CSV table of C-alpha atoms in Angstrom, one decimal:
chain,number,residue,atom,x,y,z
A,130,MET,CA,108.0,112.9,68.4
A,131,ILE,CA,111.6,112.9,69.4
A,132,SER,CA,113.7,111.0,67.0
A,133,ASP,CA,115.0,107.6,68.1
A,134,SER,CA,118.5,108.7,67.1
A,135,GLN,CA,118.7,111.3,69.9
A,136,PRO,CA,121.6,110.2,72.2
A,137,ILE,CA,121.3,109.3,75.8
A,138,ASP,CA,122.6,112.0,77.9
A,139,TRP,CA,124.5,109.8,80.4
A,140,LYS,CA,126.1,112.8,82.2
A,141,GLU,CA,122.6,114.1,82.9
A,142,ILE,CA,121.4,110.7,84.1
A,143,PHE,CA,124.2,110.4,86.5
A,144,HIS,CA,124.7,114.0,87.5
A,145,PRO,CA,125.1,113.9,91.2
A,146,LYS,CA,122.2,116.5,91.9
A,147,ASN,CA,119.8,114.4,89.9
A,148,ILE,CA,120.7,111.3,91.7
A,149,VAL,CA,120.3,112.8,95.0
A,150,LEU,CA,117.0,114.4,94.2
A,151,ASN,CA,115.7,110.9,92.9
A,152,LEU,CA,116.9,109.1,95.7
A,153,VAL,CA,115.3,111.7,98.3
A,154,GLY,CA,112.1,111.6,96.1
A,155,VAL,CA,111.9,107.9,96.3
A,156,ALA,CA,112.4,108.1,100.0
A,157,PHE,CA,109.6,110.3,100.5
A,158,ILE,CA,107.1,108.2,98.3
A,159,THR,CA,108.2,105.2,100.2
A,160,LEU,CA,107.5,106.8,103.5
A,161,ALA,CA,104.1,108.1,102.4
A,162,LEU,CA,103.1,104.6,101.1
A,163,LYS,CA,104.4,102.5,103.8
A,164,GLY,CA,104.0,104.8,106.6
A,165,PHE,CA,100.5,106.3,105.9
A,166,MET,CA,98.7,105.2,102.9
A,167,ILE,CA,99.0,101.4,102.3
A,168,PRO,CA,98.5,100.2,105.8
A,169,ASN,CA,95.2,102.2,106.0
A,170,LYS,CA,94.0,101.4,102.4
A,171,PHE,CA,94.3,104.9,101.2
A,172,LEU,CA,94.8,105.7,97.5
A,173,ASP,CA,96.6,108.4,95.6
A,174,GLY,CA,95.9,109.2,91.9
A,175,GLY,CA,97.4,107.8,88.9
A,176,ILE,CA,99.3,104.5,88.6
A,177,ILE,CA,100.4,104.4,92.3
A,178,GLY,CA,96.7,104.6,93.2
A,179,ILE,CA,95.9,101.8,90.8
A,180,SER,CA,98.7,99.7,92.1
A,181,ILE,CA,97.5,100.0,95.7
A,182,LEU,CA,93.9,99.3,94.6
A,183,VAL,CA,95.1,95.9,92.9
A,184,HIS,CA,97.5,95.2,95.7
A,185,GLU,CA,94.6,95.2,98.2
A,186,ILE,CA,92.3,93.1,96.1
A,187,THR,CA,94.7,90.6,94.9
A,188,HIS,CA,97.5,90.8,97.5
A,189,LEU,CA,100.1,90.6,94.8
A,190,PRO,CA,103.6,92.6,95.9
A,191,PHE,CA,103.0,96.2,95.4
A,192,GLY,CA,106.5,96.8,94.2
A,193,ILE,CA,106.0,94.4,91.3
A,194,LEU,CA,102.6,96.0,90.4
A,195,VAL,CA,103.8,99.5,90.3
A,196,LEU,CA,106.8,98.6,88.2
A,197,GLY,CA,104.6,96.6,85.9
A,198,PHE,CA,101.9,99.1,85.4
A,199,ASN,CA,104.4,101.9,84.7
A,200,ILE,CA,106.8,100.0,82.3
A,201,PRO,CA,104.4,100.5,79.2
A,202,PHE,CA,104.5,104.3,79.8
A,203,LEU,CA,108.3,104.3,79.3
A,204,PHE,CA,107.9,103.9,75.6
A,205,LEU,CA,105.3,106.8,75.4
A,206,GLY,CA,107.9,108.8,77.6
A,207,LYS,CA,110.7,107.9,74.8
A,208,MET,CA,108.5,109.3,72.0
A,209,LEU,CA,107.5,112.4,73.9
A,210,LEU,CA,110.6,113.4,75.8
A,211,GLY,CA,113.6,111.2,74.6
A,212,ARG,CA,115.6,108.3,75.7
A,213,THR,CA,117.3,110.1,78.4
A,214,PHE,CA,114.0,110.9,80.2
A,215,MET,CA,113.1,107.2,79.6
A,216,ILE,CA,116.1,105.9,81.3
A,217,GLN,CA,115.8,108.3,84.2
A,218,SER,CA,112.2,107.3,84.7
A,219,LEU,CA,113.1,103.6,84.5
A,220,MET,CA,115.5,104.2,87.3
A,221,THR,CA,112.9,105.8,89.3
A,222,PHE,CA,110.3,103.2,88.8
A,223,LEU,CA,113.0,100.5,89.8
A,224,LEU,CA,114.0,102.4,93.0
A,225,ILE,CA,110.3,102.6,94.1
A,226,ALA,CA,109.7,98.9,93.4
A,227,THR,CA,112.9,97.9,95.3
A,228,SER,CA,112.3,100.3,98.4
A,229,MET,CA,108.6,99.1,98.5
A,230,THR,CA,109.9,95.4,98.5
A,231,PHE,CA,112.7,95.5,100.9
A,232,ILE,CA,112.1,98.5,103.2
A,233,HIS,CA,110.1,98.0,106.3
A,234,ILE,CA,108.3,101.0,107.8
A,235,ASP,CA,105.6,100.6,110.6
A,236,ALA,CA,102.4,102.6,110.0
A,237,VAL,CA,102.9,106.2,111.4
A,238,THR,CA,99.3,106.8,112.5
A,239,THR,CA,95.7,105.5,111.8
A,240,ASP,CA,94.2,108.8,112.3
A,241,ARG,CA,92.3,109.2,108.7
A,242,LEU,CA,92.7,113.1,108.5
A,243,LEU,CA,96.5,112.9,109.3
A,244,ILE,CA,97.0,110.1,106.7
A,245,ALA,CA,95.1,112.1,104.1
A,246,LEU,CA,97.2,115.3,104.7
A,247,PHE,CA,100.7,114.1,105.6
A,248,GLY,CA,100.5,111.1,103.4
A,249,GLY,CA,99.5,113.3,100.5
A,250,CYS,CA,102.1,115.9,101.3
A,251,LEU,CA,104.9,113.4,101.5
A,252,ILE,CA,104.1,111.6,98.1
A,253,GLY,CA,103.6,115.0,96.4
A,254,ILE,CA,106.8,116.2,97.7
A,255,GLY,CA,108.5,112.9,96.5
A,256,MET,CA,107.0,113.1,93.2
A,257,GLY,CA,108.1,116.6,92.8
A,258,LEU,CA,111.6,115.8,93.6
A,259,CYS,CA,111.6,113.1,91.0
A,260,ILE,CA,110.3,115.5,88.2
A,261,ARG,CA,113.2,118.0,89.4
A,262,SER,CA,115.7,115.2,88.8
A,263,GLY,CA,114.6,114.7,85.2
A,264,SER,CA,112.1,111.8,85.6
A,265,THR,CA,108.7,111.1,86.5
A,266,ALA,CA,107.3,108.6,89.4
A,267,ASP,CA,103.9,108.0,87.7
A,268,GLY,CA,103.4,107.2,84.0
A,269,VAL,CA,99.7,108.5,84.0
A,270,GLU,CA,100.9,112.1,83.0
A,271,ILE,CA,102.6,110.8,80.0
A,272,LEU,CA,99.4,109.0,79.0
A,273,ALA,CA,97.4,112.2,79.7
A,274,VAL,CA,99.6,114.1,77.3
A,275,LEU,CA,98.9,111.7,74.4
A,276,THR,CA,95.1,111.3,75.4
A,277,THR,CA,94.3,115.0,75.4
A,278,ARG,CA,95.2,115.3,71.6
A,279,LYS,CA,92.7,112.4,71.0
A,280,ILE,CA,89.6,113.6,72.8
A,281,GLY,CA,89.9,117.4,72.9
A,282,LEU,CA,90.4,117.8,76.8
A,283,ASN,CA,93.2,119.5,78.4
A,284,VAL,CA,95.7,117.4,80.5
A,285,SER,CA,94.3,118.4,83.8
A,286,GLU,CA,90.8,117.2,82.8
A,287,VAL,CA,92.2,113.8,81.5
A,288,ILE,CA,94.0,113.1,84.8
A,289,PHE,CA,91.0,114.3,86.9
A,290,GLY,CA,88.7,111.9,84.8
A,291,MET,CA,91.1,108.9,85.1
A,292,ASN,CA,91.3,109.5,89.0
A,293,THR,CA,87.5,109.9,89.3
A,294,LEU,CA,87.1,106.2,88.0
A,295,LEU,CA,90.0,105.2,90.4
A,296,PHE,CA,88.3,106.8,93.5
A,297,LEU,CA,84.9,105.4,92.4
A,298,ALA,CA,86.5,101.8,92.3
A,299,ALA,CA,88.0,102.6,95.9
A,300,ALA,CA,84.5,103.6,97.3
A,301,TRP,CA,83.2,100.3,95.8
A,302,SER,CA,86.1,98.2,97.3
A,303,PHE,CA,86.9,100.1,100.6
A,304,GLY,CA,83.8,102.2,101.3
A,305,ILE,CA,82.8,105.7,100.7
A,306,GLY,CA,84.7,107.0,103.8
A,307,THR,CA,88.1,105.8,102.6
A,308,ALA,CA,87.5,106.9,99.2
A,309,LEU,CA,86.6,110.5,100.2
A,310,TYR,CA,89.7,110.6,102.4
A,311,SER,CA,91.8,109.2,99.5
A,312,ILE,CA,90.5,112.2,97.5
A,313,VAL,CA,91.8,114.6,100.2
A,314,THR,CA,95.2,112.7,100.0
A,315,TYR,CA,95.2,113.1,96.2
A,316,PHE,CA,94.6,116.9,96.4
A,317,SER,CA,97.4,117.2,99.2
A,318,ALA,CA,99.8,115.4,97.0
A,319,ILE,CA,99.0,117.8,93.9
A,320,LYS,CA,99.5,120.9,95.9
A,321,SER,CA,102.7,119.7,97.4
A,322,LEU,CA,103.9,118.6,93.9
A,323,ASP,CA,103.0,122.0,92.6
A,324,TYR,CA,105.2,123.7,95.3
A,325,ILE,CA,108.1,121.4,94.7
A,326,SER,CA,108.2,121.3,90.9
A,327,HIS,CA,107.0,125.1,90.2
A,328,GLY,CA,103.7,124.4,88.6
A,329,VAL,CA,101.4,121.7,87.2
A,330,GLU,CA,100.5,123.3,83.9
A,331,GLN,CA,101.3,120.9,81.3
A,332,TYR,CA,102.2,123.6,78.8
A,333,THR,CA,104.6,126.4,79.7
A,334,SER,CA,105.7,129.5,77.6
A,335,LEU,CA,109.4,130.0,78.2
A,336,ASN,CA,110.7,133.4,77.0
A,337,ILE,CA,114.5,134.0,76.8
A,338,ILE,CA,116.4,137.2,76.1
A,339,SER,CA,120.3,136.5,75.9
A,340,ALA,CA,123.4,137.8,74.2
A,341,LYS,CA,123.9,134.2,73.0
A,342,SER,CA,120.7,133.9,71.2
A,343,GLU,CA,122.0,131.8,68.2
A,344,GLU,CA,123.4,129.1,70.6
A,345,ILE,CA,120.3,129.0,72.5
A,346,LYS,CA,118.1,128.8,69.4
A,347,ALA,CA,120.2,125.8,68.3
A,348,LEU,CA,120.1,124.2,71.7
A,349,ILE,CA,116.3,124.4,71.8
A,350,VAL,CA,115.7,123.2,68.2
A,351,LYS,CA,118.4,120.6,67.8
A,352,LYS,CA,118.9,119.0,71.2
A,353,PHE,CA,115.3,119.3,72.6
A,354,GLY,CA,113.4,119.0,69.4
A,355,LYS,CA,111.4,122.1,70.2
A,356,GLY,CA,109.8,124.8,67.9
A,357,ILE,CA,110.6,128.4,68.6
A,358,THR,CA,109.2,131.8,67.7
A,359,VAL,CA,111.9,134.8,67.5
A,360,ILE,CA,110.6,138.2,68.2
A,361,LYS,CA,112.6,141.0,67.2
A,362,GLY,CA,113.1,143.5,70.2
A,363,GLU,CA,115.3,146.1,71.7
A,364,ARG,CA,117.1,145.8,75.0
A,365,GLY,CA,118.7,148.6,77.1
A,366,TYR,CA,116.8,151.6,78.4
A,367,LEU,CA,118.5,151.5,81.8
A,368,PRO,CA,117.7,154.1,84.4
A,369,ASP,CA,121.3,155.5,84.3
A,370,ASN,CA,121.7,155.1,80.8
A,371,PHE,CA,118.2,155.4,79.1
A,372,ASP,CA,119.3,156.4,75.5
A,373,HIS,CA,121.5,153.1,75.2
A,374,LYS,CA,119.5,150.4,73.3
A,375,ILE,CA,120.6,147.5,71.2
A,376,ASP,CA,118.5,145.2,69.1
A,377,CYS,CA,117.9,141.6,70.3
A,378,ASP,CA,116.0,138.5,69.6
A,379,ILE,CA,113.3,137.3,72.1
A,380,ILE,CA,113.2,133.5,71.9
A,381,VAL,CA,109.8,132.0,72.8
A,382,THR,CA,109.2,128.2,73.0
A,383,VAL,CA,106.3,126.3,74.5
A,384,VAL,CA,107.5,123.3,76.6
A,385,THR,CA,105.9,120.7,79.0
A,386,ARG,CA,106.5,120.9,82.7
A,387,LEU,CA,108.7,117.8,82.6
A,388,GLU,CA,111.0,119.5,80.0
A,389,LEU,CA,111.2,122.9,81.6
A,390,LEU,CA,113.7,122.5,84.3
A,391,ARG,CA,116.2,120.6,81.9
A,392,ILE,CA,115.9,123.2,79.2
A,393,LYS,CA,116.4,126.1,81.8
A,394,ASP,CA,119.5,124.3,83.1
A,395,GLU,CA,121.0,123.9,79.7
A,396,ILE,CA,120.4,127.7,78.9
A,397,ARG,CA,122.0,128.8,82.2
A,398,ARG,CA,125.0,126.7,81.2
A,399,LEU,CA,125.2,128.6,77.9
A,400,ASP,CA,124.6,132.0,79.4
A,401,PRO,CA,124.5,132.4,83.2
A,402,ALA,CA,123.2,135.9,82.5
A,403,ALA,CA,120.2,135.0,80.2
A,404,PHE,CA,117.0,136.7,81.2
A,405,MET,CA,114.1,134.2,81.2
A,406,TYR,CA,110.4,134.6,82.3
A,407,ILE,CA,107.7,131.8,82.2
A,408,GLN,CA,104.0,132.2,81.5
A,409,TYR,CA,101.8,129.2,82.4
A,410,ILE,CA,99.2,128.3,79.8
A,411,LYS,CA,96.3,126.1,79.8
A,412,GLU,CA,96.5,124.6,76.5
A,413,ALA,CA,98.7,124.9,73.4
A,414,SER,CA,98.1,123.3,69.8
A,415,GLY,CA,99.7,123.3,66.3
A,416,GLY,CA,103.2,123.6,65.0
A,417,ILE,CA,105.9,121.1,66.3
A,418,LEU,CA,104.1,120.8,69.5
A,419,ARG,CA,101.1,119.2,67.8
A,420,ASN,CA,103.2,116.9,65.9
A,421,ARG,CA,105.1,115.7,68.8
A,422,LEU,CA,101.8,114.9,70.6
A,423,LYS,CA,100.4,112.8,67.8
A,424,HIS,CA,100.5,109.0,68.3
């Protein structure tokens, strides 16, 4: 767990790039929901899908539902990713609730295939942009991170299981045809989100080689609360100077997808010339990572 004493990074929250990414992401999500999905009773996965289902059954305002269902996950996000992430995600949830309540968009089409493909792509792009801004537009991924440690499944399997129950409920309420098209919508969204946020793998191995290795070690451990492994290596061996080599530290840390972009940005600020490479891994356990995912 991340310590409650960790300060909120207001510069990160109000960085112009993050604000623009968040606003554009919410705009895509709103267009997908109001222009394609909700008028035709199509579901996405996660909290947004649950909110659509409850909205159609109870006729309660969608904006209130999506905000209310997501709020509890902010506290989980605070424990896993810190208070800065919590504030950024709260802003995203409020923007989605506000836009869905006050912005009117006519249905773009009633063609089911177009709704499934374009609605899914638009909402996936929107969620990917929100992730790139440092927040999340759906709290179910945070829940999945905690749940996976309790039942032994990986994050993708947990999310798939949750959404299977959701689509079964959609089949019961809206008919099997709409439920099947909603599954297409969901996978369209996942592929678009993958493209925008550079990978859906929950765990990512980040490897860094830098002349400022000591500063980067302190950054990863002290600011982000992550564990590191240091491999002693050599750098050099250039084509025009093969015999020149120097000792170096290869810093390895395992991070979540939601943490990756922020950590990379901070490393680039310390050393723009730092060499980084990423390895996507299906699952990781033990060490600080395991402790942080305990509830």
